[in-house]
Amino acid sequence: MIPATSIAEFVGAPRDGHQDRPWVMLNMVASVDGATSIGGESRELSGPHDRDVFHALRGIADVILAGAHTVRADRYGPMRPRDGVREARRARGQHPVAPIAVISRSLAFDWSSALFLEAEVPTILGAPADCPADILDAARRVARVIADRPGDVDVAQFLGRLRQMGHRGVLCEGGPRLIGELMAADLVDEIYLTISPLLVSGVSDRALVGPEFEPPRGLRLAGLLPIDDVVFLRYELVR
Ligand SMILES: NC(=O)c1ccc[n+]([C@@H]2O[C@H](COP(=O)([O-])OP(=O)(O)OC[C@H]3O[C@@H](n4cnc5c(N)ncnc54)[C@H](OP(=O)(O)O)[C@@H]3O)[C@@H](O)[C@H]2O)c1
């Protein structure tokens, strides 16, 4: 593996997707000892180089997907593309701005927050159909709600709905529980992992939380980019 020489080369071009669901990329940052949060948030793990990769990945994705806890803990706002990104996306035939999509059971969100009211493209919410009607109504006023069935959101079905909406590439930014569900349902194609040059200790989650795989899943190294003390890794799932 010859290390990539630039972030654009490392991240690559938008992916084409599958017939029944989008291509699913994960992006996570972890400390050298595997912590994925500090004080319950991920931002202290991230430095300027990681933010550049984060934005480059957002730039090629059709949808940015996150679990509700991540959206609350890391205070998600709407997509605000960096300079030049809209033009590049238009030139490739993509929508100039990718929507944020959030999966939630509780729909416990502040409906007056920027994530909903300042989004150029409506935020997408995946939620149970048996959520209380007044909460679903409040959500529908400010977001595009996909509530297909009662109980938990079926992540495969939700991804299928995104594909039907024309989205070919999804970037999932976590957290570890949503990633665990996607992995358990074999819905992940690629993993981008930033190793942040920190030791954190404590009891933070690893990048994936869920039942142990038996046998463990194999990965193929598809990209490597060291910048200063940070290492960026790109793995493909072996199928
Ligand atoms: N290091 C990194 O790269 C990184 C990335 C992301 C997050 N994080 C950190 O990870 C933590 C959050 O991650 P997390 O694993 O605890 O939570 P998470 O995966 O972000 O979100 C879990 C929540 O998502 C909703 N959800 C998940 N699956 C669902 C389903 N099938 N149907 C309906 N709703 C579903 C539920 O929302 P409701 O609670 O609304 O019901 C659930 O409580 C934070 O500390 C964050 O800072 C780190």
CSV table of N, CA and C in Angstrom, one decimal, residues 123-229:
chain,number,residue,atom,x,y,z
A,123,THR,N,-33.6,18.4,6.8
A,123,THR,CA,-33.0,17.2,7.5
A,123,THR,C,-34.0,16.1,7.5
A,124,ILE,N,-33.4,14.9,7.3
A,124,ILE,CA,-34.3,13.7,7.2
A,124,ILE,C,-34.3,13.0,8.5
A,125,LEU,N,-35.4,12.5,9.0
A,125,LEU,CA,-35.5,11.8,10.3
A,125,LEU,C,-36.1,10.4,10.0
A,126,GLY,N,-35.4,9.4,10.5
A,126,GLY,CA,-35.9,8.0,10.5
A,126,GLY,C,-36.4,7.8,11.9
A,127,ALA,N,-37.7,7.4,12.0
A,127,ALA,CA,-38.3,7.3,13.3
A,127,ALA,C,-39.4,6.2,13.3
A,128,PRO,N,-39.8,5.7,14.5
A,128,PRO,CA,-40.8,4.7,14.5
A,128,PRO,C,-42.2,5.3,14.2
A,129,ALA,N,-43.0,4.5,13.4
A,129,ALA,CA,-44.3,5.0,13.0
A,129,ALA,C,-45.3,5.2,14.2
A,130,ASP,N,-44.9,4.5,15.4
A,130,ASP,CA,-45.8,4.6,16.5
A,130,ASP,C,-45.3,5.6,17.6
A,131,CYS,N,-44.5,6.6,17.1
A,131,CYS,CA,-44.1,7.7,18.0
A,131,CYS,C,-45.4,8.5,18.2
A,132,PRO,N,-45.5,9.1,19.4
A,132,PRO,CA,-46.7,9.9,19.7
A,132,PRO,C,-47.0,10.9,18.5
A,133,ALA,N,-48.3,11.0,18.1
A,133,ALA,CA,-48.7,11.8,16.9
A,133,ALA,C,-48.3,13.2,17.0
A,134,ASP,N,-48.4,13.8,18.2
A,134,ASP,CA,-48.0,15.2,18.3
A,134,ASP,C,-46.5,15.4,18.1
A,135,ILE,N,-45.7,14.5,18.4
A,135,ILE,CA,-44.2,14.6,18.2
A,135,ILE,C,-43.9,14.4,16.7
A,136,LEU,N,-44.6,13.4,16.1
A,136,LEU,CA,-44.4,13.2,14.6
A,136,LEU,C,-44.9,14.4,13.9
A,137,ASP,N,-46.0,15.1,14.3
A,137,ASP,CA,-46.5,16.3,13.6
A,137,ASP,C,-45.4,17.4,13.7
A,138,ALA,N,-44.9,17.6,14.9
A,138,ALA,CA,-43.9,18.6,15.1
A,138,ALA,C,-42.6,18.3,14.2
A,139,ALA,N,-42.2,17.1,14.2
A,139,ALA,CA,-41.1,16.7,13.3
A,139,ALA,C,-41.4,17.0,11.9
A,140,ARG,N,-42.6,16.7,11.4
A,140,ARG,CA,-42.9,16.8,10.0
A,140,ARG,C,-43.0,18.3,9.6
A,141,ARG,N,-43.2,19.2,10.5
A,141,ARG,CA,-43.2,20.6,10.2
A,141,ARG,C,-41.9,21.1,9.8
A,142,VAL,N,-40.8,20.5,10.3
A,142,VAL,CA,-39.4,21.1,10.1
A,142,VAL,C,-38.5,20.1,9.4
A,143,ALA,N,-38.9,18.8,9.2
A,143,ALA,CA,-38.0,17.8,8.6
A,143,ALA,C,-38.8,16.9,7.7
A,144,ARG,N,-38.0,16.1,6.9
A,144,ARG,CA,-38.6,15.1,6.1
A,144,ARG,C,-38.6,13.8,6.9
A,145,VAL,N,-39.7,13.3,7.3
A,145,VAL,CA,-39.8,12.2,8.2
A,145,VAL,C,-40.1,10.9,7.5
A,146,ILE,N,-39.3,9.9,7.8
A,146,ILE,CA,-39.5,8.5,7.2
A,146,ILE,C,-39.9,7.7,8.4
A,147,ALA,N,-41.1,7.3,8.5
A,147,ALA,CA,-41.6,6.5,9.7
A,147,ALA,C,-42.5,5.4,9.1
A,148,ASP,N,-41.8,4.3,8.7
A,148,ASP,CA,-42.4,3.3,7.9
A,148,ASP,C,-43.1,2.2,8.8
A,149,ARG,N,-42.6,2.0,10.0
A,149,ARG,CA,-43.1,0.9,10.7
A,149,ARG,C,-43.0,1.1,12.2
A,150,PRO,N,-43.8,0.5,13.1
A,150,PRO,CA,-43.7,0.7,14.5
A,150,PRO,C,-42.4,0.1,15.1
A,151,GLY,N,-42.0,0.5,16.3
A,151,GLY,CA,-40.8,0.0,16.9
A,151,GLY,C,-39.6,0.6,16.3
A,152,ASP,N,-38.5,-0.1,16.5
A,152,ASP,CA,-37.2,0.4,16.0
A,152,ASP,C,-37.2,0.6,14.5
A,153,VAL,N,-36.4,1.6,14.1
A,153,VAL,CA,-36.2,1.8,12.6
A,153,VAL,C,-35.4,0.7,12.1
A,154,ASP,N,-35.9,0.1,11.0
A,154,ASP,CA,-35.1,-1.0,10.3
A,154,ASP,C,-34.1,-0.3,9.5
A,155,VAL,N,-32.8,-0.4,9.8
A,155,VAL,CA,-31.8,0.4,9.2
A,155,VAL,C,-31.6,0.0,7.7
A,156,ALA,N,-31.9,-1.2,7.3
A,156,ALA,CA,-31.8,-1.6,5.9
A,156,ALA,C,-32.9,-1.0,5.1
A,157,GLN,N,-34.1,-1.0,5.7
A,157,GLN,CA,-35.2,-0.4,5.0
A,157,GLN,C,-35.0,1.1,4.9
A,158,PHE,N,-34.5,1.7,5.9
A,158,PHE,CA,-34.2,3.2,5.9
A,158,PHE,C,-33.2,3.5,4.8
A,159,LEU,N,-32.2,2.7,4.7
A,159,LEU,CA,-31.2,3.0,3.6
A,159,LEU,C,-31.8,2.7,2.3
A,160,GLY,N,-32.7,1.7,2.2
A,160,GLY,CA,-33.4,1.5,0.9
A,160,GLY,C,-34.3,2.7,0.5
A,161,ARG,N,-34.9,3.4,1.5
A,161,ARG,CA,-35.7,4.6,1.2
A,161,ARG,C,-34.8,5.7,0.7
A,162,LEU,N,-33.6,5.8,1.3
A,162,LEU,CA,-32.6,6.9,0.8
A,162,LEU,C,-32.3,6.6,-0.6
A,163,ARG,N,-32.1,5.3,-1.0
A,163,ARG,CA,-31.7,4.9,-2.3
A,163,ARG,C,-32.8,5.3,-3.3
A,164,GLN,N,-34.1,5.0,-2.8
A,164,GLN,CA,-35.3,5.4,-3.7
A,164,GLN,C,-35.3,6.9,-3.9
A,165,MET,N,-34.8,7.6,-2.9
A,165,MET,CA,-34.8,9.1,-3.1
A,165,MET,C,-33.7,9.6,-4.0
A,166,GLY,N,-32.9,8.6,-4.5
A,166,GLY,CA,-31.9,9.0,-5.5
A,166,GLY,C,-30.5,9.1,-4.8
A,167,HIS,N,-30.3,8.8,-3.5
A,167,HIS,CA,-29.0,9.0,-2.9
A,167,HIS,C,-28.2,7.7,-3.1
A,168,ARG,N,-27.0,7.9,-3.6
A,168,ARG,CA,-26.2,6.7,-4.0
A,168,ARG,C,-25.1,6.5,-3.0
A,169,GLY,N,-24.7,7.5,-2.2
A,169,GLY,CA,-23.6,7.4,-1.2
A,169,GLY,C,-23.9,8.0,0.1
A,170,VAL,N,-23.9,7.2,1.2
A,170,VAL,CA,-24.2,7.7,2.5
A,170,VAL,C,-22.9,7.7,3.3
A,171,LEU,N,-22.7,8.7,4.1
A,171,LEU,CA,-21.6,8.8,5.0
A,171,LEU,C,-22.2,8.8,6.4
A,172,CYS,N,-21.9,7.7,7.1
A,172,CYS,CA,-22.4,7.6,8.5
A,172,CYS,C,-21.2,8.0,9.4
A,173,GLU,N,-21.6,9.0,10.3
A,173,GLU,CA,-20.6,9.6,11.2
A,173,GLU,C,-20.7,9.0,12.6
A,174,GLY,N,-21.4,8.0,12.8
A,174,GLY,CA,-21.6,7.3,14.1
A,174,GLY,C,-22.9,7.6,14.7
A,175,GLY,N,-23.1,7.4,16.0
A,175,GLY,CA,-22.1,6.9,16.9
A,175,GLY,C,-21.9,5.4,16.9
A,176,PRO,N,-21.2,4.9,17.9
A,176,PRO,CA,-20.9,3.5,18.0
A,176,PRO,C,-22.1,2.5,18.0
A,177,ARG,N,-23.2,3.0,18.5
A,177,ARG,CA,-24.4,2.1,18.6
A,177,ARG,C,-25.1,2.0,17.2
A,178,LEU,N,-25.2,3.1,16.5
A,178,LEU,CA,-25.7,3.0,15.1
A,178,LEU,C,-24.8,2.2,14.2
A,179,ILE,N,-23.5,2.4,14.4
A,179,ILE,CA,-22.5,1.7,13.6
A,179,ILE,C,-22.7,0.2,13.9
A,180,GLY,N,-22.9,-0.2,15.2
A,180,GLY,CA,-23.1,-1.6,15.5
A,180,GLY,C,-24.3,-2.2,14.8
A,181,GLU,N,-25.3,-1.4,14.7
A,181,GLU,CA,-26.5,-1.9,14.0
A,181,GLU,C,-26.3,-2.1,12.5
A,182,LEU,N,-25.6,-1.1,11.9
A,182,LEU,CA,-25.3,-1.2,10.5
A,182,LEU,C,-24.4,-2.4,10.2
A,183,MET,N,-23.4,-2.6,11.1
A,183,MET,CA,-22.4,-3.7,10.9
A,183,MET,C,-23.2,-5.0,11.0
A,184,ALA,N,-24.0,-5.1,12.1
A,184,ALA,CA,-24.7,-6.4,12.3
A,184,ALA,C,-25.6,-6.7,11.1
A,185,ALA,N,-26.1,-5.7,10.4
A,185,ALA,CA,-27.0,-6.0,9.3
A,185,ALA,C,-26.2,-6.1,8.0
A,186,ASP,N,-24.9,-6.0,8.1
A,186,ASP,CA,-24.0,-6.1,7.0
A,186,ASP,C,-24.2,-5.0,5.9
A,187,LEU,N,-24.4,-3.8,6.4
A,187,LEU,CA,-24.7,-2.7,5.5
A,187,LEU,C,-23.6,-1.7,5.3
A,188,VAL,N,-22.4,-2.1,5.7
A,188,VAL,CA,-21.2,-1.2,5.6
A,188,VAL,C,-20.3,-1.6,4.5
A,189,ASP,N,-19.9,-0.6,3.7
A,189,ASP,CA,-18.9,-0.9,2.6
A,189,ASP,C,-17.5,-0.5,2.9
A,190,GLU,N,-17.4,0.6,3.6
A,190,GLU,CA,-16.0,1.2,3.8
A,190,GLU,C,-15.9,1.8,5.2
A,191,ILE,N,-14.8,1.8,5.8
A,191,ILE,CA,-14.6,2.5,7.1
A,191,ILE,C,-13.4,3.4,7.0
A,192,TYR,N,-13.6,4.7,7.3
A,192,TYR,CA,-12.5,5.7,7.4
A,192,TYR,C,-12.3,5.8,8.9
A,193,LEU,N,-11.1,5.6,9.3
A,193,LEU,CA,-10.8,5.8,10.8
A,193,LEU,C,-9.6,6.7,10.9
A,194,THR,N,-9.7,7.7,11.7
A,194,THR,CA,-8.6,8.6,12.1
A,194,THR,C,-8.0,8.2,13.4
A,195,ILE,N,-6.7,8.0,13.4
A,195,ILE,CA,-6.1,7.7,14.7
A,195,ILE,C,-5.5,9.0,15.2
A,196,SER,N,-6.1,9.5,16.3
A,196,SER,CA,-5.7,10.8,16.8
A,196,SER,C,-4.6,10.6,17.8
A,197,PRO,N,-3.5,11.4,17.8
A,197,PRO,CA,-2.3,11.1,18.6
A,197,PRO,C,-2.6,11.5,20.1
A,198,LEU,N,-3.5,10.8,20.7
A,198,LEU,CA,-3.8,11.1,22.1
A,198,LEU,C,-4.0,9.8,22.8
A,199,LEU,N,-3.7,9.8,24.1
A,199,LEU,CA,-4.1,8.7,25.0
A,199,LEU,C,-5.2,9.3,26.0
A,200,VAL,N,-6.3,8.6,26.1
A,200,VAL,CA,-7.4,9.2,26.8
A,200,VAL,C,-7.8,8.4,28.1
A,201,SER,N,-7.6,7.1,28.0
A,201,SER,CA,-8.0,6.2,29.1
A,201,SER,C,-9.5,6.3,29.4
A,202,GLY,N,-9.9,6.1,30.6
A,202,GLY,CA,-11.4,6.2,30.9
A,202,GLY,C,-12.1,5.0,30.3
A,203,VAL,N,-13.4,5.2,30.1
A,203,VAL,CA,-14.3,4.1,29.7
A,203,VAL,C,-15.1,4.4,28.5
A,204,SER,N,-14.6,5.3,27.6
A,204,SER,CA,-15.3,5.6,26.4
A,204,SER,C,-15.6,4.4,25.5
A,205,ASP,N,-16.7,4.5,24.7
A,205,ASP,CA,-17.0,3.4,23.8
A,205,ASP,C,-15.9,3.2,22.8
A,206,ARG,N,-15.7,2.0,22.3
A,206,ARG,CA,-14.9,1.8,21.1
A,206,ARG,C,-15.8,2.3,19.9
A,207,ALA,N,-15.2,2.2,18.7
A,207,ALA,CA,-15.9,2.7,17.5
A,207,ALA,C,-17.2,2.0,17.2
A,208,LEU,N,-17.3,0.7,17.6
A,208,LEU,CA,-18.4,-0.1,17.3
A,208,LEU,C,-18.9,-0.7,18.6
A,209,VAL,N,-20.2,-0.5,18.9
A,209,VAL,CA,-20.8,-1.2,20.1
A,209,VAL,C,-22.0,-2.1,19.6
A,210,GLY,N,-21.9,-3.3,20.0
A,210,GLY,CA,-22.9,-4.3,19.6
A,210,GLY,C,-22.5,-5.7,20.0
A,211,PRO,N,-23.3,-6.7,19.7
A,211,PRO,CA,-22.9,-8.1,20.0
A,211,PRO,C,-21.6,-8.4,19.3
A,212,GLU,N,-20.8,-9.3,19.9
A,212,GLU,CA,-19.5,-9.7,19.4
A,212,GLU,C,-19.7,-10.5,18.1
A,213,PHE,N,-18.9,-10.2,17.0
A,213,PHE,CA,-19.0,-11.0,15.8
A,213,PHE,C,-18.3,-12.3,15.9
A,214,GLU,N,-18.9,-13.3,15.4
A,214,GLU,CA,-18.3,-14.6,15.5
A,214,GLU,C,-18.4,-15.3,14.1
A,215,PRO,N,-17.3,-15.4,13.3
A,215,PRO,CA,-16.0,-14.9,13.6
A,215,PRO,C,-15.9,-13.4,13.4
A,216,PRO,N,-14.7,-12.8,13.8
A,216,PRO,CA,-14.6,-11.3,13.6
A,216,PRO,C,-14.6,-11.0,12.1
A,217,ARG,N,-15.0,-9.8,11.7
A,217,ARG,CA,-15.1,-9.4,10.3
A,217,ARG,C,-13.7,-9.0,9.8
A,218,GLY,N,-13.4,-9.4,8.6
A,218,GLY,CA,-12.1,-9.0,8.0
A,218,GLY,C,-12.2,-7.7,7.2
A,219,LEU,N,-11.1,-7.0,7.2
A,219,LEU,CA,-11.0,-5.7,6.5
A,219,LEU,C,-9.8,-5.7,5.6
A,220,ARG,N,-9.9,-5.0,4.5
A,220,ARG,CA,-8.8,-4.8,3.6
A,220,ARG,C,-8.4,-3.4,3.6
A,221,LEU,N,-7.1,-3.1,3.8
A,221,LEU,CA,-6.6,-1.7,3.9
A,221,LEU,C,-6.7,-1.2,2.4
A,222,ALA,N,-7.4,-0.1,2.3
A,222,ALA,CA,-7.6,0.5,0.9
A,222,ALA,C,-7.0,1.9,0.8
A,223,GLY,N,-6.6,2.4,1.9
A,223,GLY,CA,-6.0,3.8,1.9
A,223,GLY,C,-5.3,4.1,3.2
A,224,LEU,N,-4.2,4.9,3.1
A,224,LEU,CA,-3.4,5.2,4.3
A,224,LEU,C,-2.8,6.6,4.0
A,225,LEU,N,-3.0,7.5,5.0
A,225,LEU,CA,-2.5,8.8,4.9
A,225,LEU,C,-2.0,9.3,6.2
A,226,PRO,N,-0.7,9.4,6.4
A,226,PRO,CA,-0.1,10.0,7.6
A,226,PRO,C,0.1,11.5,7.4
A,227,ILE,N,-0.4,12.3,8.3
A,227,ILE,CA,-0.1,13.7,8.3
A,227,ILE,C,0.3,14.1,9.7
A,228,ASP,N,1.5,14.7,9.8
A,228,ASP,CA,2.1,15.0,11.1
A,228,ASP,C,1.9,13.8,12.0
A,229,ASP,N,1.3,13.9,13.2
A,229,ASP,CA,1.2,12.7,14.1
A,229,ASP,C,-0.1,12.0,13.9
